[in-house]
Coordinates of C-alpha atoms in Angstrom, one line a residue:
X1 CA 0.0 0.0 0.0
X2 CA 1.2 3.4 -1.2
X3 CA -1.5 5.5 0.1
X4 CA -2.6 6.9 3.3
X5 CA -6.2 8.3 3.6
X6 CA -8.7 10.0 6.3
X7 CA -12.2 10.8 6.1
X8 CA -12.2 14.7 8.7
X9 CA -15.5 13.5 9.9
X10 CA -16.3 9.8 8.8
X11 CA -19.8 10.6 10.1
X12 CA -21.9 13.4 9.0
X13 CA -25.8 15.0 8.7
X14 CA -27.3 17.2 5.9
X15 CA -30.9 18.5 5.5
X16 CA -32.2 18.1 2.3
X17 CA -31.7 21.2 0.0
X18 CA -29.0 22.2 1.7
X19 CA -25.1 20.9 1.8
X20 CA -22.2 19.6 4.0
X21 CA -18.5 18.9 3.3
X22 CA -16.4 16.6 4.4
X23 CA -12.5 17.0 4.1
X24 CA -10.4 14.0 2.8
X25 CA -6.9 13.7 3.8
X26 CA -4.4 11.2 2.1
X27 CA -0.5 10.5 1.9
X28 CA 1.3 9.6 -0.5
X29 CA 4.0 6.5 1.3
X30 CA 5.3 5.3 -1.9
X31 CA 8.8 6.3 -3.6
X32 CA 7.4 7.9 -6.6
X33 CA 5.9 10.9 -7.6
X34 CA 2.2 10.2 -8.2
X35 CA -1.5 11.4 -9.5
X36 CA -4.3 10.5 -8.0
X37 CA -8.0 10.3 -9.4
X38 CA -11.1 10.8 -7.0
X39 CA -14.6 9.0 -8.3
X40 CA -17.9 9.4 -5.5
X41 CA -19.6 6.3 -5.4
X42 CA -22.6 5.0 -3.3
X43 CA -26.1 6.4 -3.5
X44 CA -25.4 9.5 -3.1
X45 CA -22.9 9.8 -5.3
X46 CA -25.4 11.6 -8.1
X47 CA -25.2 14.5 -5.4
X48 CA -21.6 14.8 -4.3
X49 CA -18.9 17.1 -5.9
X50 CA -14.7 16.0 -5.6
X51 CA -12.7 19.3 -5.1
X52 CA -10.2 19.0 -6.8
X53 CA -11.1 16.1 -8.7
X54 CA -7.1 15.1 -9.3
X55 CA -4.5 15.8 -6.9
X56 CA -0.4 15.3 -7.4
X57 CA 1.6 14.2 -4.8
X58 CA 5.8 14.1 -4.0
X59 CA 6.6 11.1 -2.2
X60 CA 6.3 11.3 2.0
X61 CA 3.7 14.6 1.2
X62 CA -0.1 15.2 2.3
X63 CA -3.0 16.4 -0.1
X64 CA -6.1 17.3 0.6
X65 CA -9.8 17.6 -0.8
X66 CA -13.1 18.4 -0.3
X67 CA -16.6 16.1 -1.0
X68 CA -19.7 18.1 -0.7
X69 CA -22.8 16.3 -0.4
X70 CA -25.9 18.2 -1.3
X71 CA -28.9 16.2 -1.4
X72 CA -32.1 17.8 -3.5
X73 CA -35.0 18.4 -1.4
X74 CA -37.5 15.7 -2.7
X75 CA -38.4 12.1 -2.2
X76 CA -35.0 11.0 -4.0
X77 CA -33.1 11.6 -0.9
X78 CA -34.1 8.9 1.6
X79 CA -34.3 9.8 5.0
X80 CA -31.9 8.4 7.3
X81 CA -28.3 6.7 7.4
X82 CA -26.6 6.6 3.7
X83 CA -23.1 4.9 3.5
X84 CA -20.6 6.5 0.7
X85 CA -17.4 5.8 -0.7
X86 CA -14.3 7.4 -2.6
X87 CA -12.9 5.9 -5.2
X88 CA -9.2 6.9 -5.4
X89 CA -7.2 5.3 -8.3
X90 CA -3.0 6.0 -8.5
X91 CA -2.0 7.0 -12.1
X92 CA 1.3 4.8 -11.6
X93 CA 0.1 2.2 -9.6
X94 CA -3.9 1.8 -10.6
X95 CA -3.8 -1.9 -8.9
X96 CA -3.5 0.1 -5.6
X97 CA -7.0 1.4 -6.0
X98 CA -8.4 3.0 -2.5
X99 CA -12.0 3.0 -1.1
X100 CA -12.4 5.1 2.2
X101 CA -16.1 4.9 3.2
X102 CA -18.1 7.1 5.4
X103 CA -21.9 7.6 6.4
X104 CA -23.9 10.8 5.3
X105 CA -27.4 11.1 7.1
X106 CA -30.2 12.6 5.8
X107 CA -32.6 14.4 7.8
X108 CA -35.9 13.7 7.2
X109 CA -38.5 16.7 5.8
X110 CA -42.3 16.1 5.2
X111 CA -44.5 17.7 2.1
X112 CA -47.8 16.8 0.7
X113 CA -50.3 18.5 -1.9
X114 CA -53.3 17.8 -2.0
X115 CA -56.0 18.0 -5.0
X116 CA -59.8 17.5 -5.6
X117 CA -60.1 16.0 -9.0
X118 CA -62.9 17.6 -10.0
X119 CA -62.5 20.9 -7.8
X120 CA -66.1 21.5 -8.5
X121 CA -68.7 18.5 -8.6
X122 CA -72.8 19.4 -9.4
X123 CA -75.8 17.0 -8.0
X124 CA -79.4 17.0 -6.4
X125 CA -78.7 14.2 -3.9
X126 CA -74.7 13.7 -3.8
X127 CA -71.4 14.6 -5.4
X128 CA -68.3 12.0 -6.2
X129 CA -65.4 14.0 -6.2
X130 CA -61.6 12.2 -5.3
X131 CA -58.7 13.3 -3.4
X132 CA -55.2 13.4 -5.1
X133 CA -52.7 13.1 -2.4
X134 CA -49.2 13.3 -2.9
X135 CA -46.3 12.7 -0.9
X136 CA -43.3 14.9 -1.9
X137 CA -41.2 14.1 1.8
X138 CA -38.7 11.9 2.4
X139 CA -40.6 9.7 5.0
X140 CA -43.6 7.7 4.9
X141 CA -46.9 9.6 5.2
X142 CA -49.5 8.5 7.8
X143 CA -52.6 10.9 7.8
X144 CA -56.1 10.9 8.6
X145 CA -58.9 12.8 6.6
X146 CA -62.0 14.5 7.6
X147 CA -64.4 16.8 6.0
X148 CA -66.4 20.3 7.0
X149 CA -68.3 23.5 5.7
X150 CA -70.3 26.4 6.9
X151 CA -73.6 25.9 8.2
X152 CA -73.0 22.2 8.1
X153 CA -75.0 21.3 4.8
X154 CA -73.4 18.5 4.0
X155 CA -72.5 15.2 5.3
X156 CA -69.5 13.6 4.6
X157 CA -68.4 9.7 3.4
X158 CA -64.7 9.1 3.2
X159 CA -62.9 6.0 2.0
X160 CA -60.2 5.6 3.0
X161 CA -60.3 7.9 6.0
X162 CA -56.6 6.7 6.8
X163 CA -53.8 6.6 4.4
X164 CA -50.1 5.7 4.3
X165 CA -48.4 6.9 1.7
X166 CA -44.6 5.9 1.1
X167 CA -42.1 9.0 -0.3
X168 CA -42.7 9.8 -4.0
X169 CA -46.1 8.1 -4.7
X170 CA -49.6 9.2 -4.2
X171 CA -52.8 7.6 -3.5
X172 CA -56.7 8.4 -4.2
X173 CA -59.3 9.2 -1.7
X174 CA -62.9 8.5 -2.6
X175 CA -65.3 11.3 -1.4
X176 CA -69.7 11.1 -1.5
X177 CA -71.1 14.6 -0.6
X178 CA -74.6 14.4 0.5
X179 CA -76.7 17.7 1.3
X180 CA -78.8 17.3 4.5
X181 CA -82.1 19.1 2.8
X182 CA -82.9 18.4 -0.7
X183 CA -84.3 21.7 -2.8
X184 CA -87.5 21.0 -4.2
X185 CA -87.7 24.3 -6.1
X186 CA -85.8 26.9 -7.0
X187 CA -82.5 27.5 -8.6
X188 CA -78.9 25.9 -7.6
X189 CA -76.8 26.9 -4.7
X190 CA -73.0 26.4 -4.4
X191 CA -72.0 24.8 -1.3
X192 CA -68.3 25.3 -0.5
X193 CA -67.0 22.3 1.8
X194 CA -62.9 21.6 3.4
X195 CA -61.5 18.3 2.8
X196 CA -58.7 18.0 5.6
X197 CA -55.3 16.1 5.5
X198 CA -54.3 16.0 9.4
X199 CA -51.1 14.5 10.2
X200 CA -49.9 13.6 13.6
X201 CA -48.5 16.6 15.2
X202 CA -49.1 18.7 12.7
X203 CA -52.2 21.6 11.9
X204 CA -54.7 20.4 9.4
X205 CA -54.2 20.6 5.8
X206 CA -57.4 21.7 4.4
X207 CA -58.4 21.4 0.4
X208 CA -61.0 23.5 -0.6
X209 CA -63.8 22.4 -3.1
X210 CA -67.4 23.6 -4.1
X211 CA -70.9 21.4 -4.5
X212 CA -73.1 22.6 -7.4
X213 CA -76.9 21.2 -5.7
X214 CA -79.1 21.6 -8.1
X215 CA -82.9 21.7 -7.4
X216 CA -85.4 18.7 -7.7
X217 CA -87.8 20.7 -10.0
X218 CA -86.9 23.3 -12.2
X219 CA -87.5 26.9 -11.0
X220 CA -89.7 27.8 -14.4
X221 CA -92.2 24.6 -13.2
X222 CA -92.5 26.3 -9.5
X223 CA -93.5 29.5 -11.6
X224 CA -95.8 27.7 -13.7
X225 CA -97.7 25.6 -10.6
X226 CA -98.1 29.1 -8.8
X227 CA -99.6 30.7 -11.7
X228 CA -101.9 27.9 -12.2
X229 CA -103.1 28.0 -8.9
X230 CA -103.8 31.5 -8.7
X231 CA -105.9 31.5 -11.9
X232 CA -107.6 28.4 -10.7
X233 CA -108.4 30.1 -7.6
X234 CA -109.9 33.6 -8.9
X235 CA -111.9 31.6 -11.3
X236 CA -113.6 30.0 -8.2
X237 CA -114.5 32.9 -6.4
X238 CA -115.6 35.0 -9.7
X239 CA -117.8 32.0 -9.8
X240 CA -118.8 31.9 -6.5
X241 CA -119.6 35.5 -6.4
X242 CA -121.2 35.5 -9.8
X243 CA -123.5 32.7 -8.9
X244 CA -125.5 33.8 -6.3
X245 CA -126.7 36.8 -8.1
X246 CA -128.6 34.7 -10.8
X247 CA -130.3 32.8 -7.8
X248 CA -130.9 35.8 -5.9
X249 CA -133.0 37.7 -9.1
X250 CA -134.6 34.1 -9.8
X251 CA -135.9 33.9 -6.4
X252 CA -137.4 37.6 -6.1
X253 CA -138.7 37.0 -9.6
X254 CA -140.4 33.9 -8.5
X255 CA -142.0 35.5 -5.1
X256 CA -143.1 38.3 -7.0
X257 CA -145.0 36.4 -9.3
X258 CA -146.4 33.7 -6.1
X259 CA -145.4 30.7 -7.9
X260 CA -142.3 29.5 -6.4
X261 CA -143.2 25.7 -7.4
X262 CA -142.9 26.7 -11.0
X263 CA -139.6 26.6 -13.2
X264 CA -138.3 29.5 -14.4
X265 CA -139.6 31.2 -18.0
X266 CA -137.9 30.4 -21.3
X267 CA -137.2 34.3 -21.3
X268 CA -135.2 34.7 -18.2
X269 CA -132.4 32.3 -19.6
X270 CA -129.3 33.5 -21.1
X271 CA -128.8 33.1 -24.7
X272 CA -125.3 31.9 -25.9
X273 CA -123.0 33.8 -28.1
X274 CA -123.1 33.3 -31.5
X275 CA -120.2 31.7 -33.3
X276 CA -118.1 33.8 -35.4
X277 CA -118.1 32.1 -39.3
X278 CA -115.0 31.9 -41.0
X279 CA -114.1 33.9 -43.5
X280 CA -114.3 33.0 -47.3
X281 CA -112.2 35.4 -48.5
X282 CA -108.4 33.9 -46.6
X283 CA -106.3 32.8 -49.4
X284 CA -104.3 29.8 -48.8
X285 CA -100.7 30.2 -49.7
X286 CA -99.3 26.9 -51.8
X287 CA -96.4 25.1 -50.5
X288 CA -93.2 25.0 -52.0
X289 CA -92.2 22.1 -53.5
X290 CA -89.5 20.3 -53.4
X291 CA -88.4 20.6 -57.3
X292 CA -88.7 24.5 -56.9
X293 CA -86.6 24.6 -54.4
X294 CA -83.9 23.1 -55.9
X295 CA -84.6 24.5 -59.8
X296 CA -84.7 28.1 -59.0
X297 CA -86.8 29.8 -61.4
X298 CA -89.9 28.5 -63.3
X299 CA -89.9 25.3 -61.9
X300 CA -89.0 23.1 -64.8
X301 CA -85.4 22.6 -63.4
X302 CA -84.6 19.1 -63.7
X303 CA -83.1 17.0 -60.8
X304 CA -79.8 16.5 -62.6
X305 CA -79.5 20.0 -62.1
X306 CA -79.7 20.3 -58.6
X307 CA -76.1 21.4 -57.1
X308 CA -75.2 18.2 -55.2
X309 CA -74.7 18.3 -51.6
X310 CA -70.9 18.3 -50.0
X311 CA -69.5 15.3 -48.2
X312 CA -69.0 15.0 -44.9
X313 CA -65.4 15.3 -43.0
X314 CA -64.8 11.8 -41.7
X315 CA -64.2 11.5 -38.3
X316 CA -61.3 11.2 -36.9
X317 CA -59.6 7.8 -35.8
X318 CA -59.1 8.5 -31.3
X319 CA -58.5 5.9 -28.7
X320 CA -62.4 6.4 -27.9
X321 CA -63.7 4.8 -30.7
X322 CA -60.9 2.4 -31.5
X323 CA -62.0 0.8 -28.0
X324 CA -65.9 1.0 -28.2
X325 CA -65.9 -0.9 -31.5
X326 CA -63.1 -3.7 -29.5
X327 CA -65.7 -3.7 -26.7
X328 CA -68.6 -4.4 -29.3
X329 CA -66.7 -7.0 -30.7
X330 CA -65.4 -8.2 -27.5
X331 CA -67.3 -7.4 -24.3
X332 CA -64.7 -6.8 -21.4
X333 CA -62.3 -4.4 -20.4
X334 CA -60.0 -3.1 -22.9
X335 CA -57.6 0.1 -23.2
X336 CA -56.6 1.6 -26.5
X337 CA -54.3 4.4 -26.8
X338 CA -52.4 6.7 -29.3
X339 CA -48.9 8.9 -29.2
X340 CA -48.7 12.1 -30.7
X341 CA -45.0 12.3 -32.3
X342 CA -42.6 15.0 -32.8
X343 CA -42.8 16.2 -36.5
X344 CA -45.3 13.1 -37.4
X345 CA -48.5 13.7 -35.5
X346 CA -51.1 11.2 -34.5
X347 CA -50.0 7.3 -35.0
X348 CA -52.8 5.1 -35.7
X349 CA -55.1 3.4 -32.1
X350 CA -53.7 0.0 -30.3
X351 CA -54.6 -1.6 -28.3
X352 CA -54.2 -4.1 -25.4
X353 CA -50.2 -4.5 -25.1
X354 CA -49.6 -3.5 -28.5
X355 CA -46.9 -0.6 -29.5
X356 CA -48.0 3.2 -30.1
X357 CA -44.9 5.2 -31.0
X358 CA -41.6 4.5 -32.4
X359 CA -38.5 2.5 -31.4
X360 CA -35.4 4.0 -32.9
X361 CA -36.1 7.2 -34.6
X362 CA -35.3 9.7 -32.1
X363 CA -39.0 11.3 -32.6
X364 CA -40.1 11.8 -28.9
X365 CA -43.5 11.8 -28.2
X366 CA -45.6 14.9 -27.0
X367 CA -48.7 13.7 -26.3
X368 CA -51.0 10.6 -25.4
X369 CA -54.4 9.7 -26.3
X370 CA -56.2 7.2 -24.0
X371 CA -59.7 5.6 -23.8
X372 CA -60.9 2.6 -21.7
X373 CA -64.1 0.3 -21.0
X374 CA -65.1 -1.9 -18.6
X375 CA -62.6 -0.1 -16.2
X376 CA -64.8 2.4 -14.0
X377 CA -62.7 5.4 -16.1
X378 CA -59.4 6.5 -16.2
X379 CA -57.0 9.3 -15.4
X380 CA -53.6 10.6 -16.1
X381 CA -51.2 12.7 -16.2
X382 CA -48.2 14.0 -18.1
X383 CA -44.2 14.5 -17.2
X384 CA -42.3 16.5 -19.4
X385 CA -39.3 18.0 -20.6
X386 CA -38.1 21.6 -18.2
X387 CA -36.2 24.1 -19.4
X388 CA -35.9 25.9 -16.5
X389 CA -35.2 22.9 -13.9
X390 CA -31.9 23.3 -12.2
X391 CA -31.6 19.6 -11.1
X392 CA -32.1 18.1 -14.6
X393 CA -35.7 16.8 -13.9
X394 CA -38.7 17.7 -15.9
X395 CA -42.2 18.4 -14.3
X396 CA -45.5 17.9 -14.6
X397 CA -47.6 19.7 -17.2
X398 CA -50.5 20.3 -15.7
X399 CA -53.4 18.5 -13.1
X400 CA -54.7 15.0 -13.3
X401 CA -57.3 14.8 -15.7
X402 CA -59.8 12.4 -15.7
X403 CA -62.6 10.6 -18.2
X404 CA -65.4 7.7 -17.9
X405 CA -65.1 4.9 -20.1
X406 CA -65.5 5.2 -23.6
X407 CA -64.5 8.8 -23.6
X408 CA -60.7 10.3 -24.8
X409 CA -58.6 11.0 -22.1
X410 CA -55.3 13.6 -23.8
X411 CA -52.5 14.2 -21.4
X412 CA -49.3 16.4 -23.0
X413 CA -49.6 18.5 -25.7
X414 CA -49.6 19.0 -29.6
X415 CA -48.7 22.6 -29.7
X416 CA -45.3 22.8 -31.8
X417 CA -43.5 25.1 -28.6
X418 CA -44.8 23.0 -25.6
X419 CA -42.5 20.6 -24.3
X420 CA -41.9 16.5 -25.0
X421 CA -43.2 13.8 -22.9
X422 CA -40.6 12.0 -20.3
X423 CA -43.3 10.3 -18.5
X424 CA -46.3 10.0 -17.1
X425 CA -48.7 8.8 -14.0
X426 CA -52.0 7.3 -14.5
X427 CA -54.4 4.9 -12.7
X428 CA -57.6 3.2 -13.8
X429 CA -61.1 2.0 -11.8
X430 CA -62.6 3.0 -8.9
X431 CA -61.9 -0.5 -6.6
X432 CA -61.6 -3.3 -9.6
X433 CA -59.3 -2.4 -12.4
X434 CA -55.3 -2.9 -12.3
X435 CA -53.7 -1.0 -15.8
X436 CA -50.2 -2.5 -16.4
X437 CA -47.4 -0.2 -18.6
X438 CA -44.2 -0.4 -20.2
X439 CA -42.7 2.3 -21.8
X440 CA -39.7 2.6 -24.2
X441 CA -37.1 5.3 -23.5
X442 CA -34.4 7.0 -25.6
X443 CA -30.8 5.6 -24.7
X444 CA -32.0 3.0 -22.7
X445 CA -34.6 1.0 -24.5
X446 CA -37.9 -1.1 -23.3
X447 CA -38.6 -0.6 -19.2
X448 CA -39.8 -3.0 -17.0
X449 CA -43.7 -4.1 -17.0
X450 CA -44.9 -2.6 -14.0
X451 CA -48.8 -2.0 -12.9
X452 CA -50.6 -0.6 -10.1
X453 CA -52.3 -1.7 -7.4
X454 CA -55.8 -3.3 -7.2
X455 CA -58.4 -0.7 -5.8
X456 CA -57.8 2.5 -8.5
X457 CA -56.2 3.9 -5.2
X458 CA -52.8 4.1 -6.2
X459 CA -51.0 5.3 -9.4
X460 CA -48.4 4.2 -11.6
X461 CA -45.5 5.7 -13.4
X462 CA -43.8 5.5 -16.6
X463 CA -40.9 6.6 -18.0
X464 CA -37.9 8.6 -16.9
X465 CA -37.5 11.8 -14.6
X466 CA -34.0 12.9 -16.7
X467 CA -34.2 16.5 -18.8
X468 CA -31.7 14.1 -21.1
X469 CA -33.7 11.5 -21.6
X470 CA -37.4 11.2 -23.3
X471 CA -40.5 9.0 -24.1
X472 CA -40.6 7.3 -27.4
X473 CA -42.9 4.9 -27.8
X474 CA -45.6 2.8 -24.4
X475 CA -47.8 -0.3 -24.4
X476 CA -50.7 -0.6 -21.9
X477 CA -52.8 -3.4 -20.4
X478 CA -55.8 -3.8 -18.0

């Protein structure tokens, strides 16, 4: 051994975001002059910067350098104990490799966002919306949820109302909103309600949403039902006070003339109105016909003349109707899907496992076309390429979006200046669907079949996190 080293600590602890150095001491024991080449390795080696990263020493002299760990603040950088390592490789003597190891701790850091997917939902007896819930910490997220609002209108059904969620993954809280007096007439009114994360320790996290109730019966048939009514009723009492008149001048009639037992004469009755006639004079207009119309003039156009009528556009090929013909043909649960590729456009629907984009060409893919059946709907969303990031990740484009089966479902975008497609996230079903996805990646080919798990509650992703990298082609299954 030609090489004396020290680790100035062996031991140390970082917060994520921030940074921490540790100072490496070595000595060169040999008889030669020599180079040596420092290489980080370990898990946290993506993080950790060799200062200098070469260093020349006389025989019987000391060098020294700095490692500086700085961990990102996101669900990368696992809480807790992380061994490391320095690779340190002579120039003259490379067989006398050195590893001195050490042990960088991480500190743990919680962060969760929450969203309702829809923010708004609209109903007379209940509203369905869902709960995205994300965990962006380091640690494993145990939380219970609850809901309110003013005036307590609604009432509340929450499943699960306890989740555990691990770093970097998310999970789907089904919500029913039920309002405690139904409106029989009269027009909508918004009910604002909290959904609230509450994590032990820690103030509740409150997501704010708003239920649409709409009323049983329109407010135009309330209208209608009180104008009826109010018509019905003057006629009764014009009746009422027009009828005892007539009895009244009957009755003095009668005892005038001292024959009460005797009916009425022909010449106290009331004559009906006389029917107006109709008039003989109206003209009646002729209709067009149809060989007029289309002649013009005169009328003695021939149909071969007529200007012919324009074809209709033909509709376009989506994911939505390649899957409702499969499910007509084949009853079940499908998924069909399409990739929208950098100068190309649209590829043609698959479905079930088969390929939709390219293997190869170095055309990334900018946006995904999706439609399902027999699978209680799906959502999705899309991660893609940042310009701006400063830890060579991308980000997501936008919220979860979601559809009902048989409907398309178009995460990323076609627009020539929005960003490509590294990824994505996406789930299917509500508590009896399982999609499965593989996805094909520039530089490092096919990725590993991986799939959800059963309940819709989870998500899945696909793809690759790297600004270098990008998405070029994806299969699916349910």
């Amino acid at each position: 051994m030609s090489l004396w080293t020290s680790l100035e600590p062996v031991s140390s602890t970082v917060d994520p975001g921030g940074s921490v150095r540790v100072r490496l001491r070595l000595r060169n024991t040999g008889d030669v002059v020599d180079e040596y080449r420092f290489e980080p390795v370990g898990d946290v080696a993506p993080w950790t910067v060799v200062e200098p990263q070469t260093l020349r020493l006389y025989p019987g002299t000391t060098g020294t350098v700095e490692l500086t760990f700085s961990p990102p603040r996101s669900p990368d950088a696992a809480a807790g104990p992380n061994p490391y390592a320095v690779r340190i490789t002579p120039t003259e003597h490379p067989e006398a490799t050195t590893v001195p190891e050490g042990n960088l701790t991480i500190t743990p850091f919680t962060e969760v966002r929450a969203e309702l997917v829809p923010p708004t939902v609209k109903g007379r007896f209940r509203g369905r919306p869902r709960l995205a819930v994300d965990n962006l910490g380091n640690t494993k997220l145990t939380a219970s949820l609850s809901g309110s609002d003013n005036g307590d209108h609604l009432s509340y059904d929450i499943h699960p109302s306890n989740i555990q969620i691990e770093p970097g993954r998310a999970a789907f809280v089904k919500a029913t909103l039920k309002p405690r007096q139904i409106i029989w007439f009269g027009s909508k009114e918004q009910r604002p309600y909290t959904l609230a994360i509450q994590r032990s320790g820690m103030g509740p996290q409150p997501v704010e949403g708003t239920y649409v109730q709409r009323g049983f019966l329109p407010r135009w048939l309330a209208t209608f039902l009180g104008v009826f009514m109010a018509l019905a009723i003057t006629f009764v009492m014009l009746w009422i006070a027009y009828k005892p008149q007539v009895r009244t001048a009957a009755t003095e009639k009668l005892q005038e003339a001292g024959i009460s037992t005797l009916p009425p004469s022909p010449s106290a009755s009331v004559a009906p109105p006389t029917p107006p006639s109709p008039s003989a004079e109206a003209p009646v207009a002729p209709a067009a016909t149809e060989s007029q119309d289309t002649s013009g003039a005169g009328g003695g156009g021939s149909s071969s003349e007529a200007k012919p009528k324009e074809s209709a556009k033909p509709q376009e090929d989506t994911a939505a109707t390649a899957v409702t013909q499969l499910a007509a043909q084949d009853p079940g649960r499908h998924i069909c899907y399409r990739a929208y590729l950098t100068d190309k456009g649209w590829t043609k629907p698959v479905c079930d496992g088969a390929v939709a984009g390219t293997v190869g060409e170095n055309r990334p893919v900018k946006s995904l076309n999706i439609a399902t059946s027999d699978t209680d709907g799906t959502a999705a969303t899309a991660f893609v390429y940042d310009a701006q990031s400063t830890n060579g990740k991308g980000h997501y484009f936008g919220p979860w979006k979601g559809v009902v089966d048989g409907a398309d479902l178009y995460i990323g975008s076609t627009k020539k200046d929005d960003p490509y497609m590294l990824g994505l996230s996406m789930n299917v079903g509500q508590s009896k669907s399982v999609v499965c996805q593989t996805t094909h990646v520039h530089n490092e080919g096919w990725h590993g079949l991986a799939c959800d798990e059963p309940g819709g509650d989870n998500y899945i992703f696909g793809g690759t996190l790297s600004n270098l990298l990008w998405l070029e082609a994806v299969k699916f299954t349910v």
